[in-house]
Short mmCIF file of C-alpha atoms and ligand atoms in Angstrom, two decimals:
data_model
loop_
_atom_site.label_atom_id
_atom_site.label_comp_id
_atom_site.label_asym_id
_atom_site.label_seq_id
_atom_site.Cartn_x
_atom_site.Cartn_y
_atom_site.Cartn_z
CA MET A 1 97.78 80.13 1.41
CA HIS A 2 101.30 78.79 1.09
CA PRO A 3 101.30 75.22 -0.33
CA VAL A 4 103.12 73.86 2.71
CA PHE A 5 100.23 74.80 5.00
CA ALA A 6 97.12 72.68 5.59
CA ALA A 7 94.03 73.61 7.61
CA THR A 8 94.30 73.52 11.39
CA SER A 9 91.50 70.99 11.42
CA GLU A 10 93.57 68.43 9.46
CA ARG A 11 94.64 65.56 11.65
CA GLY A 12 98.23 65.03 10.62
CA ILE A 13 101.02 62.92 11.99
CA PRO A 14 102.08 64.32 15.37
CA ILE A 15 105.48 65.94 15.77
CA TRP A 16 106.67 65.98 19.36
CA PHE A 17 109.26 68.63 20.17
CA VAL A 18 111.63 67.43 22.83
CA HIS A 19 114.64 68.84 24.62
CA GLY A 20 116.63 68.28 27.78
CA GLY A 21 113.90 69.97 29.80
CA ASN A 22 110.77 68.12 28.64
CA ALA A 23 111.85 64.81 27.08
CA GLU A 24 111.03 62.71 30.11
CA THR A 25 107.56 64.16 30.48
CA VAL A 26 106.81 63.76 26.78
CA LEU A 27 108.04 60.17 26.69
CA ALA A 28 106.12 59.39 29.90
CA GLY A 29 102.96 60.21 27.96
CA PHE A 30 103.81 57.59 25.29
CA GLY A 31 102.98 53.88 25.42
CA GLU A 32 105.63 51.46 26.61
CA ARG A 33 106.25 50.21 23.10
CA GLU A 34 107.07 53.71 21.80
CA ARG A 35 109.21 54.49 24.83
CA ASN A 36 111.16 51.29 24.31
CA PHE A 37 111.60 52.06 20.65
CA ALA A 38 112.99 55.53 21.36
CA LYS A 39 115.41 53.98 23.82
CA ALA A 40 116.43 51.11 21.53
CA ALA A 41 116.99 53.56 18.67
CA GLY A 42 119.29 55.57 20.92
CA PHE A 43 117.27 58.75 20.49
CA GLU A 44 118.61 61.71 22.40
CA PRO A 45 116.60 64.93 22.79
CA LYS A 46 119.32 67.13 21.33
CA PRO A 47 118.87 69.94 18.78
CA GLY A 48 118.17 68.57 15.32
CA ARG A 49 117.83 64.89 16.32
CA LEU A 50 114.97 63.08 14.65
CA LEU A 51 113.15 59.84 15.37
CA LEU A 52 110.35 58.36 13.28
CA ILE A 53 108.12 56.20 15.46
CA PRO A 54 106.29 53.34 13.71
CA ALA A 55 102.77 52.21 14.56
CA GLN A 56 101.82 48.52 15.00
CA ASP A 57 101.07 48.27 11.29
CA GLY A 58 104.39 49.84 10.32
CA LYS A 59 102.86 53.18 9.38
CA LEU A 60 104.29 56.38 10.79
CA ALA A 61 102.73 56.98 14.23
CA GLY A 62 104.63 60.10 15.14
CA VAL A 63 107.87 62.01 15.07
CA LEU A 64 110.24 63.09 17.80
CA PHE A 65 112.36 66.14 17.00
CA GLY A 66 115.02 67.57 19.27
CA LEU A 67 115.23 71.27 20.11
CA GLU A 68 117.52 73.39 22.23
CA ARG A 69 116.96 73.32 25.96
CA PRO A 70 115.14 76.49 27.09
CA GLY A 71 117.71 78.99 28.25
CA ASP A 72 120.25 77.87 25.62
CA ALA A 73 120.63 79.92 22.45
CA ILE A 74 117.59 78.97 20.43
CA ASP A 75 117.21 78.82 16.66
CA ALA A 76 113.48 79.45 16.38
CA PHE A 77 113.62 78.18 12.78
CA ARG A 78 115.00 74.77 13.75
CA PRO A 79 111.66 72.97 13.21
CA GLY A 80 111.86 74.18 9.60
CA ALA A 81 114.62 71.62 9.05
CA LEU A 82 111.86 68.99 9.13
CA VAL A 83 110.63 69.84 5.62
CA ASN A 84 113.87 68.31 4.34
CA LEU A 85 113.90 65.37 6.72
CA LEU A 86 110.37 63.99 6.89
CA PRO A 87 108.71 61.59 4.46
CA ALA A 88 105.72 62.83 2.47
CA GLY A 89 102.61 63.44 4.51
CA THR A 90 100.61 65.91 6.54
CA TYR A 91 101.97 66.69 9.98
CA ARG A 92 100.88 68.66 13.01
CA PHE A 93 102.62 70.02 16.08
CA ALA A 94 101.70 67.72 18.98
CA ASN A 95 103.23 70.16 21.45
CA ASP A 96 104.60 73.67 21.09
CA PRO A 97 108.11 74.31 19.79
CA HIS A 98 109.87 77.34 21.32
CA ASP A 99 108.16 79.77 18.95
CA VAL A 100 105.13 78.29 17.21
CA ARG A 101 104.72 81.14 14.73
CA LEU A 102 108.34 81.13 13.60
CA ALA A 103 108.40 77.32 13.50
CA ALA A 104 105.45 77.35 11.09
CA LEU A 105 107.04 80.14 9.03
CA ALA A 106 110.27 78.13 8.85
CA PHE A 107 108.34 75.25 7.27
CA ALA A 108 107.32 77.62 4.49
CA THR A 109 110.70 79.32 4.07
CA GLY A 110 112.51 75.99 4.43
CA ALA A 111 110.42 74.43 1.66
CA TYR A 112 111.74 76.98 -0.85
CA GLN A 113 113.55 75.63 -3.89
CA PHE A 114 115.11 77.50 -6.79
CA THR A 115 113.58 75.66 -9.72
CA ARG A 116 114.20 77.94 -12.68
CA TYR A 117 116.94 75.83 -14.23
CA ARG A 118 116.23 72.36 -12.99
CA LYS A 119 113.29 70.38 -11.66
CA ALA A 120 112.46 70.55 -7.99
CA GLU A 121 113.13 67.54 -5.85
CA THR A 122 109.71 66.14 -5.08
CA ARG A 123 108.76 67.04 -1.59
CA LYS A 124 105.22 66.60 -0.38
CA ILE A 125 105.12 67.77 3.18
CA LYS A 126 102.26 69.67 4.70
CA LEU A 127 101.87 71.21 8.09
CA ALA A 128 98.43 71.60 9.66
CA LEU A 129 98.55 75.21 10.81
CA PRO A 130 99.08 75.29 14.55
CA LYS A 131 96.26 77.00 16.45
CA GLY A 132 96.76 80.73 16.80
CA VAL A 133 99.15 81.02 13.85
CA ASP A 134 97.92 83.40 11.16
CA GLY A 135 98.44 81.34 8.00
CA ASP A 136 97.76 84.27 5.68
CA GLU A 137 100.36 86.43 7.36
CA ALA A 138 102.93 83.61 7.37
CA SER A 139 102.17 83.02 3.68
CA ARG A 140 102.63 86.68 2.78
CA ILE A 141 105.98 86.71 4.54
CA ALA A 142 107.10 83.44 2.93
CA GLU A 143 106.06 84.77 -0.50
CA GLY A 144 108.11 87.94 0.03
CA VAL A 145 111.07 85.81 1.08
CA ALA A 146 110.69 83.54 -1.96
CA LEU A 147 110.44 86.53 -4.32
CA ALA A 148 113.67 87.99 -2.98
CA ARG A 149 115.45 84.62 -3.12
CA ASP A 150 114.34 83.92 -6.69
CA LEU A 151 115.64 87.30 -7.85
CA ILE A 152 118.96 86.91 -6.06
CA ASN A 153 119.45 83.33 -7.22
CA THR A 154 118.77 84.16 -10.85
CA PRO A 155 122.12 84.60 -12.57
CA ALA A 156 123.01 87.90 -14.18
CA ASN A 157 122.66 86.59 -17.74
CA ASP A 158 118.92 86.30 -17.03
CA LEU A 159 118.60 89.18 -14.59
CA GLY A 160 119.90 92.49 -15.81
CA PRO A 161 118.37 95.93 -15.27
CA ASP A 162 115.63 95.09 -17.83
CA GLU A 163 114.57 91.96 -16.02
CA LEU A 164 114.79 93.62 -12.61
CA GLU A 165 112.49 96.32 -13.95
CA ALA A 166 110.14 93.63 -15.27
CA ALA A 167 110.04 92.00 -11.83
CA ALA A 168 109.24 95.37 -10.25
CA ARG A 169 106.49 95.98 -12.82
CA LYS A 170 104.99 92.58 -12.17
CA LEU A 171 104.90 93.21 -8.43
CA ALA A 172 103.44 96.70 -8.91
CA ASP A 173 100.72 95.35 -11.21
CA GLN A 174 99.91 92.56 -8.81
CA HIS A 175 99.15 95.09 -6.07
CA GLY A 176 97.76 98.00 -8.09
CA ALA A 177 100.82 100.15 -7.40
CA LYS A 178 102.13 102.87 -9.72
CA ILE A 179 105.51 102.47 -11.32
CA GLN A 180 107.76 104.94 -13.11
CA VAL A 181 111.12 104.24 -14.67
CA THR A 182 113.73 106.85 -15.57
CA SER A 183 116.48 106.02 -18.05
CA GLY A 184 118.47 107.44 -20.96
CA ASP A 185 119.16 111.17 -21.20
CA LYS A 186 116.73 111.93 -18.42
CA LEU A 187 118.62 109.59 -16.09
CA ALA A 188 121.95 111.15 -17.08
CA LYS A 189 120.59 114.59 -16.27
CA GLU A 190 118.63 113.86 -13.10
CA PHE A 191 120.62 110.97 -11.63
CA PRO A 192 124.22 111.48 -12.76
CA LEU A 193 125.72 108.88 -10.43
CA ILE A 194 123.34 106.09 -11.42
CA HIS A 195 124.11 106.89 -15.02
CA ALA A 196 127.86 106.99 -14.40
CA VAL A 197 127.97 103.56 -12.79
CA GLY A 198 125.75 101.99 -15.43
CA MET A 199 127.28 103.44 -18.57
CA GLY A 200 129.92 100.73 -19.03
CA SER A 201 127.25 98.12 -19.68
CA PRO A 202 125.17 97.64 -22.84
CA ARG A 203 122.31 96.93 -20.45
CA ALA A 204 121.07 100.43 -19.69
CA PRO A 205 120.95 101.81 -16.14
CA ARG A 206 117.68 103.12 -14.75
CA LEU A 207 115.82 104.25 -11.66
CA ILE A 208 112.70 102.30 -10.76
CA ASP A 209 110.14 104.15 -8.66
CA ILE A 210 107.07 102.36 -7.25
CA THR A 211 104.37 104.10 -5.21
CA TRP A 212 101.43 102.52 -3.45
CA GLY A 213 98.83 103.37 -0.82
CA LYS A 214 96.91 106.45 0.22
CA GLU A 215 98.75 109.73 -0.08
CA LYS A 216 97.57 110.87 3.35
CA ASP A 217 99.04 107.84 5.14
CA PRO A 218 102.51 107.95 6.73
CA LYS A 219 105.21 107.88 4.10
CA VAL A 220 107.67 104.98 4.18
CA THR A 221 110.35 104.83 1.49
CA LEU A 222 112.51 101.78 0.78
CA VAL A 223 115.65 101.99 -1.34
CA GLY A 224 117.42 98.88 -2.62
CA LYS A 225 120.81 98.51 -4.28
CA GLY A 226 120.19 96.99 -7.70
CA VAL A 227 123.61 96.12 -9.09
CA CYS A 228 122.68 93.17 -11.28
CA PHE A 229 126.32 92.20 -11.56
CA ASP A 230 129.34 93.80 -9.94
CA THR A 231 132.60 93.14 -11.78
CA GLY A 232 134.13 95.98 -9.79
CA GLY A 233 134.31 98.04 -12.98
CA LEU A 234 137.77 99.15 -14.14
CA ASP A 235 138.96 98.50 -10.57
CA ILE A 236 138.09 94.94 -11.43
CA LYS A 237 137.56 92.33 -8.76
CA PRO A 238 139.69 89.18 -8.61
CA SER A 239 137.75 86.10 -9.70
CA SER A 240 137.10 84.93 -6.15
CA GLY A 241 135.55 88.28 -5.27
CA MET A 242 133.49 88.41 -8.45
CA LEU A 243 132.17 84.86 -8.30
CA ASN A 244 129.00 85.59 -6.36
CA MET A 245 128.32 89.12 -7.55
CA LYS A 246 125.02 88.18 -9.19
CA LYS A 247 123.71 88.77 -5.69
CA ASP A 248 124.69 92.44 -5.74
CA MET A 249 121.06 93.31 -6.42
CA GLY A 250 120.18 91.69 -3.09
CA GLY A 251 119.07 95.03 -1.67
CA ALA A 252 116.65 95.53 -4.57
CA ALA A 253 115.34 91.98 -4.17
CA THR A 254 114.91 92.57 -0.45
CA VAL A 255 112.89 95.76 -0.83
CA LEU A 256 110.68 94.09 -3.44
CA GLY A 257 110.09 91.17 -1.07
CA LEU A 258 109.34 93.55 1.78
CA ALA A 259 107.06 95.62 -0.47
CA HIS A 260 105.13 92.46 -1.26
CA MET A 261 104.57 91.79 2.45
CA ILE A 262 103.45 95.39 3.03
CA MET A 263 101.11 95.58 0.04
CA ALA A 264 99.65 92.08 0.40
CA GLY A 265 99.01 92.86 4.07
CA LYS A 266 97.27 96.14 3.08
CA MET A 267 99.32 98.03 5.60
CA LYS A 268 98.21 101.58 6.35
CA LEU A 269 101.07 103.50 4.87
CA ARG A 270 102.15 105.31 1.75
CA LEU A 271 104.88 103.16 0.31
CA ARG A 272 107.58 104.21 -2.10
CA VAL A 273 110.19 101.79 -3.42
CA LEU A 274 113.24 103.14 -5.24
CA ILE A 275 115.62 100.84 -7.07
CA PRO A 276 118.62 102.14 -8.95
CA ALA A 277 119.24 99.24 -11.36
CA VAL A 278 122.60 98.97 -13.12
CA GLU A 279 125.32 96.60 -14.14
CA ASN A 280 128.85 97.55 -13.07
CA SER A 281 130.76 96.45 -16.16
CA VAL A 282 134.13 96.82 -17.80
CA SER A 283 134.21 98.48 -21.22
CA GLY A 284 135.48 101.51 -23.07
CA LYS A 285 132.44 103.34 -21.76
CA SER A 286 133.01 102.48 -18.11
CA PHE A 287 133.46 105.25 -15.57
CA ARG A 288 137.05 105.54 -14.37
CA PRO A 289 139.07 106.08 -11.23
CA ARG A 290 139.47 109.85 -10.65
CA ASP A 291 136.47 110.72 -12.78
CA ILE A 292 134.38 113.42 -11.13
CA PHE A 293 130.60 113.50 -11.41
CA ASN A 294 127.89 115.76 -10.19
CA SER A 295 125.15 114.08 -8.15
CA ARG A 296 121.42 114.62 -7.86
CA LYS A 297 122.00 116.37 -4.55
CA GLY A 298 124.50 118.76 -6.17
CA LEU A 299 127.61 117.45 -4.40
CA THR A 300 130.44 116.56 -6.76
CA VAL A 301 131.91 113.09 -6.28
CA GLU A 302 135.42 111.96 -7.14
CA ILE A 303 135.76 108.28 -7.95
CA GLY A 304 138.45 106.75 -5.77
CA ASN A 305 137.42 103.23 -6.69
CA THR A 306 134.92 102.04 -9.30
CA ASP A 307 134.17 99.01 -7.12
CA ALA A 308 132.53 101.29 -4.57
CA GLU A 309 129.60 101.64 -6.99
CA GLY A 310 126.72 100.77 -4.68
CA ARG A 311 127.02 103.92 -2.61
CA LEU A 312 127.07 106.01 -5.79
CA ILE A 313 123.78 104.73 -7.16
CA LEU A 314 122.22 104.78 -3.68
CA ALA A 315 123.33 108.38 -3.18
CA ASP A 316 121.16 109.61 -6.05
CA ALA A 317 118.23 107.40 -5.00
CA LEU A 318 118.48 108.56 -1.38
CA ALA A 319 118.62 112.19 -2.51
CA LEU A 320 115.39 111.68 -4.46
CA ALA A 321 113.81 109.83 -1.53
CA SER A 322 114.68 112.74 0.77
CA GLU A 323 112.93 115.24 -1.47
CA ASP A 324 109.44 114.22 -0.35
CA LYS A 325 110.34 113.86 3.32
CA PRO A 326 109.25 110.34 4.22
CA ALA A 327 108.52 109.60 7.88
CA LEU A 328 110.82 106.61 7.56
CA LEU A 329 113.55 106.00 4.99
CA ALA A 330 115.29 102.62 4.87
CA ASP A 331 117.88 101.35 2.43
CA PHE A 332 119.08 97.78 1.95
CA ALA A 333 122.32 97.07 0.14
CA THR A 334 125.03 94.45 -0.31
CA LEU A 335 127.31 97.41 0.18
CA THR A 336 130.62 96.34 1.69
CA GLY A 337 132.84 93.37 2.25
CA ALA A 338 133.90 95.16 5.43
CA ALA A 339 130.49 94.59 7.03
CA ARG A 340 131.08 90.86 6.51
CA VAL A 341 134.51 91.04 8.05
CA ALA A 342 133.01 92.76 11.08
CA LEU A 343 129.84 90.71 11.57
CA GLY A 344 130.01 87.64 9.33
CA THR A 345 127.39 86.42 6.90
CA GLN A 346 124.42 86.10 9.26
CA LEU A 347 124.33 89.56 10.82
CA PRO A 348 123.50 92.57 8.68
CA ALA A 349 125.04 95.82 9.87
CA MET A 350 122.56 98.53 10.77
CA PHE A 351 123.35 102.23 10.72
CA THR A 352 121.04 104.97 11.94
CA ASP A 353 121.10 108.10 14.07
CA ASP A 354 117.56 107.33 15.28
CA ASP A 355 118.08 105.50 18.58
CA LYS A 356 114.42 104.58 18.91
CA LEU A 357 114.37 103.06 15.45
CA ALA A 358 117.62 101.20 16.15
CA ALA A 359 116.18 99.77 19.35
CA ASP A 360 112.92 98.80 17.65
CA ILE A 361 114.64 97.06 14.71
CA SER A 362 117.18 95.31 16.96
CA LYS A 363 114.41 94.00 19.18
CA ALA A 364 112.24 92.94 16.25
CA GLY A 365 115.24 91.28 14.64
CA LEU A 366 115.72 89.02 17.63
CA ALA A 367 111.98 88.36 17.97
CA GLU A 368 111.68 87.47 14.27
CA ASN A 369 114.90 85.45 14.02
CA ASP A 370 116.10 88.06 11.52
CA PRO A 371 118.86 89.65 13.57
CA VAL A 372 120.81 92.83 12.79
CA TRP A 373 123.65 94.50 14.66
CA ARG A 374 124.08 98.23 14.99
CA LEU A 375 127.34 99.88 14.00
CA PRO A 376 128.03 103.58 14.50
CA LEU A 377 127.83 106.41 12.01
CA TRP A 378 131.11 107.57 13.52
CA GLN A 379 131.33 111.19 12.39
CA PRO A 380 135.11 111.65 12.86
CA TYR A 381 135.68 109.12 10.06
CA GLU A 382 133.89 111.38 7.62
CA ALA A 383 137.21 113.11 7.01
CA GLN A 384 138.32 109.87 5.32
CA LEU A 385 136.03 110.80 2.46
CA ASP A 386 137.69 114.15 1.76
CA SER A 387 138.64 114.76 -1.85
CA LYS A 388 141.19 117.27 -3.08
CA ALA A 389 139.28 117.91 -6.28
CA ALA A 390 135.59 117.37 -5.51
CA ASP A 391 133.16 117.72 -2.61
CA ILE A 392 133.60 114.10 -1.60
CA ASN A 393 135.45 110.92 -2.58
CA ASN A 394 133.55 107.66 -2.91
CA VAL A 395 136.02 105.67 -0.80
CA GLY A 396 137.82 106.20 2.48
CA SER A 397 141.48 107.17 2.29
CA ASP A 398 142.94 104.52 4.62
CA GLY A 399 140.65 101.57 3.95
CA MET A 400 139.75 101.19 7.63
CA ALA A 401 136.16 100.84 8.92
CA GLY A 402 134.92 100.36 5.37
CA SER A 403 131.29 99.70 6.22
CA ILE A 404 131.19 102.85 8.39
CA THR A 405 132.75 105.12 5.77
CA ALA A 406 130.31 103.69 3.20
CA ALA A 407 127.41 104.52 5.52
CA LEU A 408 128.82 108.01 6.14
CA PHE A 409 129.04 108.52 2.39
CA LEU A 410 125.33 107.66 2.06
CA LYS A 411 124.45 109.95 4.96
CA LYS A 412 125.81 112.93 3.01
CA PHE A 413 122.93 112.49 0.56
CA VAL A 414 120.13 111.87 3.05
CA ASP A 415 117.86 114.54 4.42
CA ALA A 416 115.15 112.73 6.35
CA PRO A 417 114.10 112.65 10.01
CA SER A 418 114.53 108.91 10.33
CA TRP A 419 116.88 106.99 8.07
CA VAL A 420 118.30 103.52 8.49
CA HIS A 421 120.90 101.83 6.31
CA LEU A 422 121.16 98.04 6.31
CA ASP A 423 124.36 96.54 4.90
CA ILE A 424 123.24 92.99 4.11
CA PHE A 425 124.93 89.85 2.78
CA ALA A 426 121.74 88.60 1.06
CA TRP A 427 123.10 85.07 0.88
CA THR A 428 123.13 81.90 2.97
CA PRO A 429 126.49 80.21 2.27
CA SER A 430 125.37 76.82 3.58
CA ALA A 431 121.85 75.73 4.42
CA ARG A 432 120.41 76.24 7.90
CA PRO A 433 116.90 75.41 9.11
CA GLY A 434 114.36 77.52 7.23
CA ARG A 435 117.20 79.01 5.17
CA PRO A 436 118.25 77.03 2.10
CA GLU A 437 121.65 77.75 0.63
CA GLY A 438 121.57 80.72 -1.73
CA GLY A 439 119.89 84.11 -1.94
CA GLU A 440 118.27 85.38 1.24
CA LEU A 441 116.04 88.21 2.36
CA MET A 442 117.79 89.75 5.35
CA ALA A 443 116.78 92.41 7.88
CA ALA A 444 113.47 92.96 6.08
CA ARG A 445 111.32 90.72 8.25
CA ALA A 446 112.70 92.69 11.20
CA LEU A 447 111.74 96.00 9.60
CA TYR A 448 108.38 94.54 8.58
CA ALA A 449 107.63 93.72 12.22
CA VAL A 450 108.48 97.30 13.19
CA LEU A 451 106.16 98.61 10.47
CA VAL A 452 103.34 96.32 11.63
CA GLU A 453 103.86 97.61 15.16
CA ARG A 454 103.81 101.24 14.02
CA TYR A 455 101.29 101.25 11.20
CA GLY A 456 99.20 98.11 11.73
N1 BES B 501 129.11 94.57 -3.75
C1 BES B 501 130.34 94.89 -3.12
C2 BES B 501 130.36 94.54 -1.65
C3 BES B 501 130.26 93.10 -1.26
C4 BES B 501 131.28 92.21 -1.56
C5 BES B 501 129.16 92.66 -0.57
C6 BES B 501 131.19 90.91 -1.17
C7 BES B 501 129.07 91.36 -0.18
C8 BES B 501 130.08 90.48 -0.48
C9 BES B 501 130.62 96.37 -3.23
O1 BES B 501 130.18 96.99 -4.37
C10 BES B 501 132.11 96.51 -3.17
O2 BES B 501 132.75 96.05 -4.07
N2 BES B 501 132.61 97.13 -2.12
C11 BES B 501 134.00 97.30 -1.94
C12 BES B 501 134.26 98.72 -1.53
C13 BES B 501 135.69 99.14 -1.57
C14 BES B 501 136.14 99.24 -3.02
C15 BES B 501 135.85 100.46 -0.89
C16 BES B 501 134.48 96.34 -0.85
O3 BES B 501 133.74 96.14 0.11
O4 BES B 501 135.56 95.80 -1.00
MN1 MN B 502 131.59 96.88 -5.97
ZN1 ZN B 503 128.64 96.14 -5.35
#
């Protein structure tokens, strides 16, 4: 069980959730002394407001915490802010927040700290599991989230393709999964695009392939972009654009986190996780603008821009994924700045031709507080990817609709009945409840909920 959770039976200091709609009723149930204190302290039942109520002896008697009024836009994670606000102790929910399950989960995800390079701030808060909340499930999800965040937050000097492979091996071992890694000459021959992108770095490119579960169960394949650092290559990024590119393996981190949830939950499916792991570096061995490479699928690709490297490595991984016809194929990638321009940092862009899957993920995203927004695989824009010398160019010719042309590029390499591409930011720029600043698992809890629904 996650360290933030205590048994339901533990008595704990009560947390009262109050908002414009219930504050009067809640306060009416308090003694006069407490009511007077709340008034004297000027407490207002507004989102995020906190009041610590003392007992006669000066100990903490209870906590008032403001939420959104029902009907307003609700952040179901808001109660998770309490892990950073409350003094040490064990707490319990005295009444229900808007979503009890997500409130409890937000305690666990909000308690996350990246401690690899400096000591954690001491924080000793526990939450007695609210009745009806599955603590094991919440723990599995929080562990998957923490795994993804740790990998994203780790800087590229300590997380190259080698270390990403080691993380994948560790996860595979932990769950009795099989793992295969292709590199060197074999990679160059079988996955020309992964090799091309990775060859500028002394840290060798590779394809990581994890399989788990019974062969007869429905096949679900996850592909994650594993660019351990993206300089842009010879089309080098300006420093502002490069600054945060340690997170360019956010897709890989996300699929590993999601794989943890699936395997720990013993879900009834045949899981495959593919991670093309590379560093997009600048050197005399780097691939160049106008280079032309073959791909695993057999399409030749002209390089219009070496900074559009994610789609190249994903293309070969998606081609491999398509070869054994999974029932569901999902890729996660920090693929384009354009997706951020369109939807901002909080909303991953989702691309799929499967309307049912789109509806299911959209709905689950809202229900799980892990929202995504669908953008179209607008076929007429495919012409943007025409090349005069090869079958396809890796960038669009006019720079418009960049996240769509990137998705259309990927689609050229996919042959599967149900494929979804998630263009994620994988980063929380400034902390929000349940979401500390830094690396973040995005869109994967939404997909996880869909998988639970479909495969139990
Ligand atoms: N990793 C970047 C995309 C990115 C940048 C994601 C910033 C999140 C935040 C990707 O490899 C990239 O550089 N894409 C280019 C594509 C362009 C050259 C067609 C982009 O989006 O500018
Ligand atoms: Mn790039
Ligand atoms: Zn990139």
